[in-house]
Short mmCIF file of C-alpha atoms in Angstrom, two decimals:
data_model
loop_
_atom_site.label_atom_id
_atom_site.label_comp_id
_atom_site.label_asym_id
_atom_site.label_seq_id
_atom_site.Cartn_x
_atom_site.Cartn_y
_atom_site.Cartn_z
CA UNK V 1 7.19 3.25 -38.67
CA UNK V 2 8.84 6.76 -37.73
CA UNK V 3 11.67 6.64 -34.82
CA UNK V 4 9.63 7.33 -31.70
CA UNK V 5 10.26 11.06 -30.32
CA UNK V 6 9.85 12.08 -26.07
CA UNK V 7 8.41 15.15 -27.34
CA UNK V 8 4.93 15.86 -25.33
CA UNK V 9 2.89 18.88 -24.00
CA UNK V 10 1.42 18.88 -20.38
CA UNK V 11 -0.94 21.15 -19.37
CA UNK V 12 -0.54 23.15 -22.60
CA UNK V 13 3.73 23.61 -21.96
CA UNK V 14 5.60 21.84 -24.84
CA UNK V 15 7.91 19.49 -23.82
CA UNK V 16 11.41 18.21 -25.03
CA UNK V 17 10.69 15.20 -22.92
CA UNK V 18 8.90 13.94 -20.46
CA UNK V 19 11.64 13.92 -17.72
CA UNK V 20 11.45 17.00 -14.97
CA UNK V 21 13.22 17.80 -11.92
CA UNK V 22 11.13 17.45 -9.03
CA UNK V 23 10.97 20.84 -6.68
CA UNK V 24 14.14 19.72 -3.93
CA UNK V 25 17.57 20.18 -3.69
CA UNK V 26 18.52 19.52 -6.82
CA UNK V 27 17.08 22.46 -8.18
CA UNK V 28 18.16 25.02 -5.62
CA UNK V 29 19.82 27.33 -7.56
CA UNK V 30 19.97 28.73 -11.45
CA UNK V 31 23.45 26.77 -12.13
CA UNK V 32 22.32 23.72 -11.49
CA UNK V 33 19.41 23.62 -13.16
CA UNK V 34 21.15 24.69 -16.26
CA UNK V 35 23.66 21.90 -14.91
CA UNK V 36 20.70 19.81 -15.36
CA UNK V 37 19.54 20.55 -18.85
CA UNK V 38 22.43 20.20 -20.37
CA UNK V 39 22.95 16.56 -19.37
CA UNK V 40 19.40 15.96 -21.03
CA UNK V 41 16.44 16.99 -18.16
CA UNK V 42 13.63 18.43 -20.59
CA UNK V 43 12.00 20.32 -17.35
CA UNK V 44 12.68 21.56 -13.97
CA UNK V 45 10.37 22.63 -10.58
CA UNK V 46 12.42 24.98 -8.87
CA UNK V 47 12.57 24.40 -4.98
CA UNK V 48 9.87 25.97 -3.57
CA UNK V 49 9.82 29.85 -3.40
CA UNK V 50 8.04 31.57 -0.42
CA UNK V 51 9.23 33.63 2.17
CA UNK V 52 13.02 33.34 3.68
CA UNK V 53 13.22 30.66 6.52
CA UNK V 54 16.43 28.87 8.37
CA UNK V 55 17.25 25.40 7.81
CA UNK V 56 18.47 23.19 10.81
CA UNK V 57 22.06 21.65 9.32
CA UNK V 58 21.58 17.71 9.91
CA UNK V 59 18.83 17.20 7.25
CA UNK V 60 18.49 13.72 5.70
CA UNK V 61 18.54 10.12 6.85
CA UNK V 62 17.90 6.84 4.65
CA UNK V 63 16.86 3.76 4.97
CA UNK V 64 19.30 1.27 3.17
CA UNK V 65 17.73 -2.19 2.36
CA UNK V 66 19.88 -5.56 1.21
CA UNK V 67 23.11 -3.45 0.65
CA UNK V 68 21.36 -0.89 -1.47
CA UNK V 69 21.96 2.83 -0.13
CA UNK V 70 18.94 5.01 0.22
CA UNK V 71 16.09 2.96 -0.41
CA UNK V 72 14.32 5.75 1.13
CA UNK V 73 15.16 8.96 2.06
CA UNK V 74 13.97 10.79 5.11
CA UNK V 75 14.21 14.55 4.65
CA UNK V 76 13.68 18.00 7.46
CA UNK V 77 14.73 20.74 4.88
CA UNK V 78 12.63 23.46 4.61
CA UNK V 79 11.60 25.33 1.37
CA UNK V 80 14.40 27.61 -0.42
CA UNK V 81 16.42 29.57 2.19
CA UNK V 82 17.50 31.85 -0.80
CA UNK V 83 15.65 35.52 -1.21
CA UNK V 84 12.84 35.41 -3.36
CA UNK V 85 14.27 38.01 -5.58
CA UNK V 86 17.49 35.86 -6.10
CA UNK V 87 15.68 32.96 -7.31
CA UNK V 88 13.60 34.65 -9.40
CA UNK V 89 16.39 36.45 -10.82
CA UNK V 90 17.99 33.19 -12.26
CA UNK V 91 14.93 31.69 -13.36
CA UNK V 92 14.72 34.48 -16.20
CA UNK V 93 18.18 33.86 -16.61
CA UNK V 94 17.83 30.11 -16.94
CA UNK V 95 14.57 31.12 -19.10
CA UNK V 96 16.99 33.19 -21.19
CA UNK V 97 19.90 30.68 -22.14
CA UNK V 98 16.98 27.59 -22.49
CA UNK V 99 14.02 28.77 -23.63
CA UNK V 100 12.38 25.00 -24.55
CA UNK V 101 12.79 23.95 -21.44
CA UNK V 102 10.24 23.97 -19.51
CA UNK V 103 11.30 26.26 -15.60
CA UNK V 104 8.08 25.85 -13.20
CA UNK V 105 8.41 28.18 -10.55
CA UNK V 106 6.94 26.12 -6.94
CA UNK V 107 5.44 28.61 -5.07
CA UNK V 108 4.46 28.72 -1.17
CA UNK V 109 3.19 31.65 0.82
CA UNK V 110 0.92 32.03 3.93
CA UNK V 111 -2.56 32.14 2.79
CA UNK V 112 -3.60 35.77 2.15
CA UNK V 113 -5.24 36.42 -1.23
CA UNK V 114 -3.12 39.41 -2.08
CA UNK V 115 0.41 37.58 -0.96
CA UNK V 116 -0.89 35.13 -3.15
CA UNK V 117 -1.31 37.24 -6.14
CA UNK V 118 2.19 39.32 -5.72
CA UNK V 119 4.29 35.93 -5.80
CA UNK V 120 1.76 34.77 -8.21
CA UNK V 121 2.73 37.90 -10.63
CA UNK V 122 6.89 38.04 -10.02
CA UNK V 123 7.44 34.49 -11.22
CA UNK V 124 5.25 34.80 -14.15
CA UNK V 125 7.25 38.27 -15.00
CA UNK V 126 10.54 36.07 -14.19
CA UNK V 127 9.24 33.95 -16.91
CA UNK V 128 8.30 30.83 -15.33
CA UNK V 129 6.62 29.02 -17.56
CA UNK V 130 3.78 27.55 -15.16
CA UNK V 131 3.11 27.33 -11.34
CA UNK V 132 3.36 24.61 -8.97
CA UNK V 133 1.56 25.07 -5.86
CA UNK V 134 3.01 23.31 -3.22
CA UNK V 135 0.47 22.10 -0.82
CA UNK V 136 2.35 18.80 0.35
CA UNK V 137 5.19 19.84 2.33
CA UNK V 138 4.70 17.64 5.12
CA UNK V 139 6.85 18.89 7.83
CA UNK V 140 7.91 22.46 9.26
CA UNK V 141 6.11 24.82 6.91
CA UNK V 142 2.86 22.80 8.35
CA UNK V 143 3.42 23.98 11.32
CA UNK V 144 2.99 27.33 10.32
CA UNK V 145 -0.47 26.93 8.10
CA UNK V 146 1.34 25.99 4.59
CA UNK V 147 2.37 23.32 2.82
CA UNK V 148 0.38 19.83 3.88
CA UNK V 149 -1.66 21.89 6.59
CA UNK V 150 -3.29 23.54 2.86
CA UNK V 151 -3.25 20.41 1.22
CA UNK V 152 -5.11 18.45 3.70
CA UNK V 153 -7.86 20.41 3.95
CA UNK V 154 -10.20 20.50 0.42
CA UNK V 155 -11.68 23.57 1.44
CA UNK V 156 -8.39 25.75 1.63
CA UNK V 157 -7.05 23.59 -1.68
CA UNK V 158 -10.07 25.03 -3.52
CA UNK V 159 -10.05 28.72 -2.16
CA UNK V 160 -6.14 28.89 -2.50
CA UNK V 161 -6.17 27.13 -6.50
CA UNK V 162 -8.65 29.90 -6.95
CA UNK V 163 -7.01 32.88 -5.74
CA UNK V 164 -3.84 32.06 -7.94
CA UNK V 165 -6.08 31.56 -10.57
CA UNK V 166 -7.69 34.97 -10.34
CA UNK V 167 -3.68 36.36 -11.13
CA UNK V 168 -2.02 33.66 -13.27
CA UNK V 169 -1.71 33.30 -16.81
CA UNK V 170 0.77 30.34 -17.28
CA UNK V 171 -0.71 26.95 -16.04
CA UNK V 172 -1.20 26.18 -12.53
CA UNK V 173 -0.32 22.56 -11.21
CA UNK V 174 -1.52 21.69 -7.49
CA UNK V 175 1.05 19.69 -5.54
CA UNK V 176 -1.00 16.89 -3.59
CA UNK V 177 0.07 15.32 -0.22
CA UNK V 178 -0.18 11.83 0.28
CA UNK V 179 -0.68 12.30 3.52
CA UNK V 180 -4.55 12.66 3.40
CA UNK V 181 -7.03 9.60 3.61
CA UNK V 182 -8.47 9.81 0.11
CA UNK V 183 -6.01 11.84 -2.65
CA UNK V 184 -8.79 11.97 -4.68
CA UNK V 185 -10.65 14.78 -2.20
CA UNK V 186 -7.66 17.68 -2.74
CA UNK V 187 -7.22 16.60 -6.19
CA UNK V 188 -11.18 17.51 -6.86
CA UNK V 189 -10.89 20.49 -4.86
CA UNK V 190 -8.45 21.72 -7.21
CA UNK V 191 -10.06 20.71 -10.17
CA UNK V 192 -13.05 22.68 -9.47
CA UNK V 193 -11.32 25.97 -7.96
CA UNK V 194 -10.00 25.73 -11.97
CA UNK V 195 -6.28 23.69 -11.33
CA UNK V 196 -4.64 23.34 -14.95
CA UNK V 197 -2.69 20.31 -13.76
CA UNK V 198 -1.36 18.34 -10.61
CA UNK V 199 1.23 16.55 -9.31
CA UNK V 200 1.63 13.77 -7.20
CA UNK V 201 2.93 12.49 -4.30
CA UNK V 202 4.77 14.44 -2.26
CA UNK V 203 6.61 13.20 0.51
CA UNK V 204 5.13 10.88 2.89
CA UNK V 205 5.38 11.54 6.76
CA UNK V 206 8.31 9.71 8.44
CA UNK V 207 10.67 9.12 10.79
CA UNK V 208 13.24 6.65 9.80
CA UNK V 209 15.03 5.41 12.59
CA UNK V 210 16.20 5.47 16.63
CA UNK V 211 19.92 5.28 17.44
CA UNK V 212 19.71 2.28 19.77
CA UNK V 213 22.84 3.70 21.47
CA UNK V 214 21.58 7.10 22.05
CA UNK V 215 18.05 6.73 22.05
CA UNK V 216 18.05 9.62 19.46
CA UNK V 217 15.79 9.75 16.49
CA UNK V 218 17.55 10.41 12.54
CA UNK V 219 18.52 13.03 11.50
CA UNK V 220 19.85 14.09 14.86
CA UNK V 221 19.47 17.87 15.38
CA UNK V 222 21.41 18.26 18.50
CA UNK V 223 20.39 15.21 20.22
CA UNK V 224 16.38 15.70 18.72
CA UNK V 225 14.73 15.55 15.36
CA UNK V 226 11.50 15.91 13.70
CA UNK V 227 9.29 13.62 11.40
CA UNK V 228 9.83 14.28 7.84
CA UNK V 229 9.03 14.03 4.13
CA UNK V 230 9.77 10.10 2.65
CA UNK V 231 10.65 9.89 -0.71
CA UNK V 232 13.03 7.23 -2.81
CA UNK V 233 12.17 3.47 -4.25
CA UNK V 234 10.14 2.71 -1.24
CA UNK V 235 7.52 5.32 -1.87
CA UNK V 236 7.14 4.16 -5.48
CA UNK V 237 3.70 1.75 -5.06
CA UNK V 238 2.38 4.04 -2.61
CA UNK V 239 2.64 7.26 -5.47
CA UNK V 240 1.76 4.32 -8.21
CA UNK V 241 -1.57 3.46 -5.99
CA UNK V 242 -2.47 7.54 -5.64
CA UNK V 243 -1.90 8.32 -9.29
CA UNK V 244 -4.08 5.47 -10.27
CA UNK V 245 -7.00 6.67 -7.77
CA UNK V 246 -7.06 10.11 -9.08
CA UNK V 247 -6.70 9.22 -12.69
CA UNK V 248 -9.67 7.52 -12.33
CA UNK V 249 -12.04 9.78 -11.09
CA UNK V 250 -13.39 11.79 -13.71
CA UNK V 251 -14.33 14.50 -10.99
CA UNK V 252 -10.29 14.80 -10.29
CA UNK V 253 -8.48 13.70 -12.99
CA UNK V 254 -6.11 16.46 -14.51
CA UNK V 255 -2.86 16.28 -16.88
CA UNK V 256 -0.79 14.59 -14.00
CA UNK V 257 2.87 15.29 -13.43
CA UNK V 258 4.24 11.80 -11.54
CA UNK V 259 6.31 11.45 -8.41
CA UNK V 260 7.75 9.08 -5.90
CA UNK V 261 10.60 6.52 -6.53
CA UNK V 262 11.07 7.35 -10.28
CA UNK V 263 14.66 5.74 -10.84
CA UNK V 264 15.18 4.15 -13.79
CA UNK V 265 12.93 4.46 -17.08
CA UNK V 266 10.95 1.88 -16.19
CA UNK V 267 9.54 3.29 -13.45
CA UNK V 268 8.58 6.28 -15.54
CA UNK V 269 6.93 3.94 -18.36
CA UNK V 270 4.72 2.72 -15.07
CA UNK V 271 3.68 5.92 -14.06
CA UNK V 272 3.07 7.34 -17.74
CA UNK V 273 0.90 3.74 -18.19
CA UNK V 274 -1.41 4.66 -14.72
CA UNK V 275 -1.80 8.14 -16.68
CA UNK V 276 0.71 10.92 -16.28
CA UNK V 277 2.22 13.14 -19.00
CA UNK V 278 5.27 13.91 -17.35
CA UNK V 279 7.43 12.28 -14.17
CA UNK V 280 9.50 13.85 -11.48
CA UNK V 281 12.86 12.71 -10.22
CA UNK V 282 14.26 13.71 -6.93
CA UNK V 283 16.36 11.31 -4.88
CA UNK V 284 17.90 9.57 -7.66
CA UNK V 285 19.57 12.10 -8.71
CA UNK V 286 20.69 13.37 -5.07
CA UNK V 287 21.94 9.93 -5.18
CA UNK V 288 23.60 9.54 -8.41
CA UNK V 289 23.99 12.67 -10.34
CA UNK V 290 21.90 14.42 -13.32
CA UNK V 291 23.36 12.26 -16.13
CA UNK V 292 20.80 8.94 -14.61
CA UNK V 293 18.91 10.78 -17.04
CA UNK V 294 20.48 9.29 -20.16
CA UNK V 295 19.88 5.61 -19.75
CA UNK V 296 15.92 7.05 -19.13
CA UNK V 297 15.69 8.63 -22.23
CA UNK V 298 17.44 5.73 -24.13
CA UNK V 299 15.81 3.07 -22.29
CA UNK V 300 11.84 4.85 -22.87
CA UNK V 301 12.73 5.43 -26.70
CA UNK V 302 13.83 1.53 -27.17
CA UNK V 303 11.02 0.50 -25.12
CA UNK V 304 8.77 2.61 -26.97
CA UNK V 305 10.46 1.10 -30.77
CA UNK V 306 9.97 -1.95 -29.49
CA UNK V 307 6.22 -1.76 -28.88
CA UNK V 308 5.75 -0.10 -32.15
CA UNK V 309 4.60 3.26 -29.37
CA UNK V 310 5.79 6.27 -31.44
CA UNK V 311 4.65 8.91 -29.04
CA UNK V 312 4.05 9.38 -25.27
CA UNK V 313 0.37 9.59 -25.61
CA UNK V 314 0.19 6.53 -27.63
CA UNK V 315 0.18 4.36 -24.01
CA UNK V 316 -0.36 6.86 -21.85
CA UNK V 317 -3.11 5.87 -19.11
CA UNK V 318 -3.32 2.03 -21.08
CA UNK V 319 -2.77 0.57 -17.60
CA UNK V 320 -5.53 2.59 -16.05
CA UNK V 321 -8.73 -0.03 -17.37
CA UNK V 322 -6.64 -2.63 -16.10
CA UNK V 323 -7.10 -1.35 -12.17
CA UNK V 324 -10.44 -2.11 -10.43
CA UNK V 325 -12.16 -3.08 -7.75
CA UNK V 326 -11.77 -5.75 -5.76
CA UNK V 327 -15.27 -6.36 -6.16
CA UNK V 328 -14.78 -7.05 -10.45
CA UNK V 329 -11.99 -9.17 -10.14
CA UNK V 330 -12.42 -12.87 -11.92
CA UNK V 331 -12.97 -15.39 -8.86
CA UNK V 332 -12.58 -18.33 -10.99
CA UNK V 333 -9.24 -17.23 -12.24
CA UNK V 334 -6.78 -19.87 -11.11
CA UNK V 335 -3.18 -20.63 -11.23
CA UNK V 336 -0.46 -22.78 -9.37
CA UNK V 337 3.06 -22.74 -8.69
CA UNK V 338 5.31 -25.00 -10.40
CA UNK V 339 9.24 -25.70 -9.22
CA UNK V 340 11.50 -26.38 -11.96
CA UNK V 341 13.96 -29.06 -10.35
CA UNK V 342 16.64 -28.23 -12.89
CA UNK V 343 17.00 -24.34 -11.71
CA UNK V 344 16.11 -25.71 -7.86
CA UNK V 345 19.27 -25.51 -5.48
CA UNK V 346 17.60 -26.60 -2.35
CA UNK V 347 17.39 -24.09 -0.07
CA UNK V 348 13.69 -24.71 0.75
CA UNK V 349 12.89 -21.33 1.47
CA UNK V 350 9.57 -21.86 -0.82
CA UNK V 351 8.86 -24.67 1.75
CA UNK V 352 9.25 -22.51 4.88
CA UNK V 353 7.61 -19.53 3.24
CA UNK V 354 4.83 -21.60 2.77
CA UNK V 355 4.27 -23.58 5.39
CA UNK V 356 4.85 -20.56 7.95
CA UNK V 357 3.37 -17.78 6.16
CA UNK V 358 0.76 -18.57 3.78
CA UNK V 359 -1.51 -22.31 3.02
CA UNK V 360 0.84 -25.14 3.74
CA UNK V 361 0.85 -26.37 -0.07
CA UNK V 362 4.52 -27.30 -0.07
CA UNK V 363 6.30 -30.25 1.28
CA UNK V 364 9.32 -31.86 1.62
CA UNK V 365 8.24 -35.44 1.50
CA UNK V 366 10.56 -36.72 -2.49
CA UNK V 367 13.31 -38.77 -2.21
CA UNK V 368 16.21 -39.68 -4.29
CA UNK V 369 16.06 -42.36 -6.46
CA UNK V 370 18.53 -45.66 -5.43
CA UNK V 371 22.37 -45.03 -6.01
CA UNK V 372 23.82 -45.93 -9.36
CA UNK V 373 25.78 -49.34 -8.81
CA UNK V 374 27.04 -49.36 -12.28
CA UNK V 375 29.14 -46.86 -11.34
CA UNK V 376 33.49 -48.26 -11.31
CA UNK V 377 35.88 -46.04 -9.33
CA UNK V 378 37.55 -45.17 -12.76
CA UNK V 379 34.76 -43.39 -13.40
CA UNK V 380 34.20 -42.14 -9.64
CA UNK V 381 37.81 -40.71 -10.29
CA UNK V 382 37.19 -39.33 -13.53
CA UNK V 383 34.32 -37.43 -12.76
CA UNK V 384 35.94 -35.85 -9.42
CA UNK V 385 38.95 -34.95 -11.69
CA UNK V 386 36.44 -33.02 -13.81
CA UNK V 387 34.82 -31.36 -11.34
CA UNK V 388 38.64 -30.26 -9.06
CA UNK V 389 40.16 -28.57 -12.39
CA UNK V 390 36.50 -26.85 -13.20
CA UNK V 391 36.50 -23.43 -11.45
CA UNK V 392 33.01 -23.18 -9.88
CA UNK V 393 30.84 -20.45 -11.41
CA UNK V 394 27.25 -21.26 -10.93
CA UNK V 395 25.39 -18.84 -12.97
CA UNK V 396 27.95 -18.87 -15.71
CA UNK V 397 28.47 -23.30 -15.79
CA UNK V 398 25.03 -24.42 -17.74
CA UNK V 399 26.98 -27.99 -18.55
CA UNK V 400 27.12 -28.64 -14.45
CA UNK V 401 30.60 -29.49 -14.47
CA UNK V 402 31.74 -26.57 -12.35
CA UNK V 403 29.07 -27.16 -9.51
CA UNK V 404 30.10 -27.78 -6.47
CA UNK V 405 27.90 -30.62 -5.11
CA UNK V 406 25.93 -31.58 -8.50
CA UNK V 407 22.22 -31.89 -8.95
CA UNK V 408 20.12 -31.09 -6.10
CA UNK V 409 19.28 -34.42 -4.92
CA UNK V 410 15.60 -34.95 -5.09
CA UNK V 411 14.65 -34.58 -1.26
CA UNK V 412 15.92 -31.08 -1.02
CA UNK V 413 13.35 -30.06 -3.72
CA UNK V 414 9.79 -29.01 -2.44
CA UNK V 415 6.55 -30.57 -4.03
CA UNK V 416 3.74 -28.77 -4.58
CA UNK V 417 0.38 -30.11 -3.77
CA UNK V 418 -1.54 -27.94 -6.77
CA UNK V 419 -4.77 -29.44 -5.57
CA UNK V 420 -4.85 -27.32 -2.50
CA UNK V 421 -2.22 -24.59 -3.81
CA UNK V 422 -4.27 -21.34 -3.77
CA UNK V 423 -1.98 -19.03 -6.40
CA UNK V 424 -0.69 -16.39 -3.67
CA UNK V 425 2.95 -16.28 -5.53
CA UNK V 426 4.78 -16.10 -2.06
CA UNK V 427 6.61 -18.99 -2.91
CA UNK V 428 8.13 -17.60 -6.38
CA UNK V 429 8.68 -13.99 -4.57
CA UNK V 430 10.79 -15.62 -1.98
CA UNK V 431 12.75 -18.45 -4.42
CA UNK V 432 16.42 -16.41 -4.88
CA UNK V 433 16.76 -18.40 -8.24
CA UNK V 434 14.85 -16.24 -11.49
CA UNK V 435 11.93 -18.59 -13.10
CA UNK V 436 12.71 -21.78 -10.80
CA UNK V 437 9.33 -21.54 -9.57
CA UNK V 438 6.47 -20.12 -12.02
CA UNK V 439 2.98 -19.47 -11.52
CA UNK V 440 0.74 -21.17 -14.26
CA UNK V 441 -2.52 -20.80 -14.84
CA UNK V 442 -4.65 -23.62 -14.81
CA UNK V 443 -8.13 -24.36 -16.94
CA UNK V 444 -10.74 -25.18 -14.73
CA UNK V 445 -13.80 -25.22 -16.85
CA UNK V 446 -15.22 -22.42 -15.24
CA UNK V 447 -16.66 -19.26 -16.58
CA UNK V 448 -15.01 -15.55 -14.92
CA UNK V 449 -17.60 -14.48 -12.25
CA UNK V 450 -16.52 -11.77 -10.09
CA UNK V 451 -17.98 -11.43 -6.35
CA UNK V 452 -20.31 -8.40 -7.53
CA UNK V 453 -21.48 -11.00 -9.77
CA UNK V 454 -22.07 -13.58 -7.22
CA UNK V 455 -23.89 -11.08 -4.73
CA UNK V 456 -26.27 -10.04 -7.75
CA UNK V 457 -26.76 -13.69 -7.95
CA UNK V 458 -27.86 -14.21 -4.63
CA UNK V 459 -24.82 -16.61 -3.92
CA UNK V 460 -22.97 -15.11 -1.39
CA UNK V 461 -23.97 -16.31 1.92
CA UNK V 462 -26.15 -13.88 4.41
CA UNK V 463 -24.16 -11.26 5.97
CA UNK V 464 -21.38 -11.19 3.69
CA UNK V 465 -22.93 -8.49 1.56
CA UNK V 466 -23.35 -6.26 4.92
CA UNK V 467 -20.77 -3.39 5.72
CA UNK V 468 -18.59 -4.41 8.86
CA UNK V 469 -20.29 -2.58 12.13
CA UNK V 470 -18.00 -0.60 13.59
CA UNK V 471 -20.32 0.07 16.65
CA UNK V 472 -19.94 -1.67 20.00
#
């Protein structure tokens, strides 16, 4: 088999790889996107271009969860506070020193055909290789009719996508907000005004946190702040969830661009799996620098090598079959949890999980088996000897000898009552030690019938079939 190669095209653009730059700080200016490329970024969406606005100077705020910094990020800034002419000006000079890369120019104007078309027309002479509407900017620029305030609304998604696409000639990509009941409406109304591609998600309205002491909201502007755009980790099943919906419908689905909580290369296999061509990193690399971009090149290709995958397209969207509705999943479909007692260390928080917040399946009723009487102090001494001179590493000491207190005894270590377990996994999502509990599935004679199945049958009970009323 041939060594697998990143190489892909979205949206007709040839691509070195399938790792951008999402449109954000990070591509402000010409220098660092060039920054960029050279520690191995195969594309870049230029902050958004539009007319020149003022920033407010506290701008970010995080949420940090279990000791890990920016979980999420909370964000005020505006688009590009840089002249139009000076941006476009280092795109063609970005163009000019990296001409496979791949330079999308994000573009957001007030929504006027003609100022449309003249932004439209200078970053395609800049040499932008394709446009990225941004119509999910969910704070500031939405106050003044752009950004989410466009993207919300299908009817000014369509008329906008088609007034760029009167004046373009490189692709156009439509931005989508999450912020919208159904993604899928926008991402049709783009499709049909004659969208080449989209992305998704932008940010997700927020506002992070209250200073208990000074009953002031983060980022603090001067004692006030504003909600803002989420992004980071957290975000990534929400974007995951959207991609997936719009992928699906055949009335929206477009080459997709992926964003939200792309970190590692894993993340970006997910997203390529639900569908997209190419993913989007932002706050990774405001957190930890351009190079996080190596390890996800090396870790796609070995991933890729070792599923015998020797291009992109060769799993793209093989994840997408696998997500349906609720309504076609397998009711008979049953597993259990199982607790390992070797791996156990008796902290019971299976037990509690259970018992308070899920079907009371677990319980604390074992007990230790009679002491060993055979047992001579010589031995007692022996052993305690052992254990004083052993230097206590748990997850390093497989023999035992270095733990502190020895086998869990036997009453510390929940039982589960499989008869009545129902297979929710809390249990193994809470247990802190990896595979000491495992969900196994068990064979209950019974053929898959999913509830759509069951209605069609005429064996769901009366009602149950009926939309809830939501009339008084």
């Amino acid at each position: 088999m041939p060594e697998p190669t990143l190489e892909t095209t979205f949206a007709g653009l040839k691509c070195i790889n399938p790792f951008w730059l999402a449109s954000a700080p990070p591509t402000n200016c010409g220098e660092q996107v060039m920054r960029a490329f050279d520690a191995g970024w195969g594309g870049a969406v230029w902050k958004t271009i539009g007319e020149p606005i003022t920033n407010v100077s506290s701008r970010y705020s995080s949420i940090d969860w279990e000791g890990r910094r920016m979980m999420g990020l909370n964000n005020i800034e505006l688009i590009s506070d840089r002249p139009t002419e000076v941006n476009l000006k280092e795109i063609a000079e970005v163009k000019r020193r990296y001409p496979k890369h791949v330079v999308i120019a994000s573009l957001m104007v007030e929504s006027r055909r003609e100022t449309w078309h003249d932004i439209v027309q200078r970053a395609e002479d800049a040499g932008a290789d394709g446009l990225e509407l941004n119509f999910g900017c969910p704070h500031g620029m939405s106050e003044r009719g752009m950004g989410s305030a466009v993207g919300q609304v299908p009817e000014y998604t369509e008329q906008i996508t088609s007034w760029v696409k009167e004046k373009a000639r490189t692709p156009v990509v439509v931005k989508l907000t999450p912020n919208v009941a159904d993604i899928r409406m926008p991402a049709r109304a783009a499709k049909r005004a004659g969208a080449d591609a989209l992305s998704a998600i932008n940010t997700i309205n927020s506002i992070t946190g209250i200073d208990l002491d000074t009953f002031q909201p983060n980022p603090n502007v001067d004692g006030r702040s504003s909600h803002g755009g989420y992004c980071g980790p957290a975000v990534k099943p929400i974007a995951l969830n959207m991609v997936q919906q719009v992928m699906s419908d055949a009335a929206a689905a477009l080459p997709l661009s992926g964003i939200g909580g792309i970190a590692s290369w894993r993340d970006a296999v997910e997203f390529i799996l639900l569908g997209c061509t190419t993913v989007q990193v932002c706050t990774a690399v405001m957190h930890f620098g351009y190079r996080v971009v190596e390890d996800m090149q090396d870790g796609l290709l070995a991933w890729m090598k070792e599923n015998g995958f020797a291009r992109i397209e060769d799993f793209r969207g093989l994840s997408l079959p696998n997500v349906v509705d609720w309504k076609h999943l397998n009711l008979n479909y049953q597993i259990v949890a199982r607790i390992h007692e070797e791996l156990c260390i008796g902290c019971q928080l299976c037990y509690t999980a259970c018992w308070d917040g899920a079907h009371q399946c677990i319980h604390l009723d074992r007990a230790s088996p009679a002491p060993d009487t055979t047992r001579t102090p010589a031995m007692v001494r022996a052993e305690s000897a052992r254990r004083i001179t052993a230097t206590p590493i748990p997850k390093l000491d497989t023999s035992g000898i270095g733990s502190l207190n020895g086998p869990t005894p036997l009453e510390r270590i929940p039982r589960v009552d499989e008869h009545h377990c129902v297979g929710c996994n809390l249990c193994a999502l809470v247990c802190p030690v990896e595979n000491c509990i495992t969900m196994e599935r068990i064979e209950n004679g019974l053929a898959p019938q999913t509830w759509e199945e069951r209605s069609a049958a005429g064996m769901v009970p009366d009602g149950a079939q009926q939309p809830m009323s939501t009339n008084g």
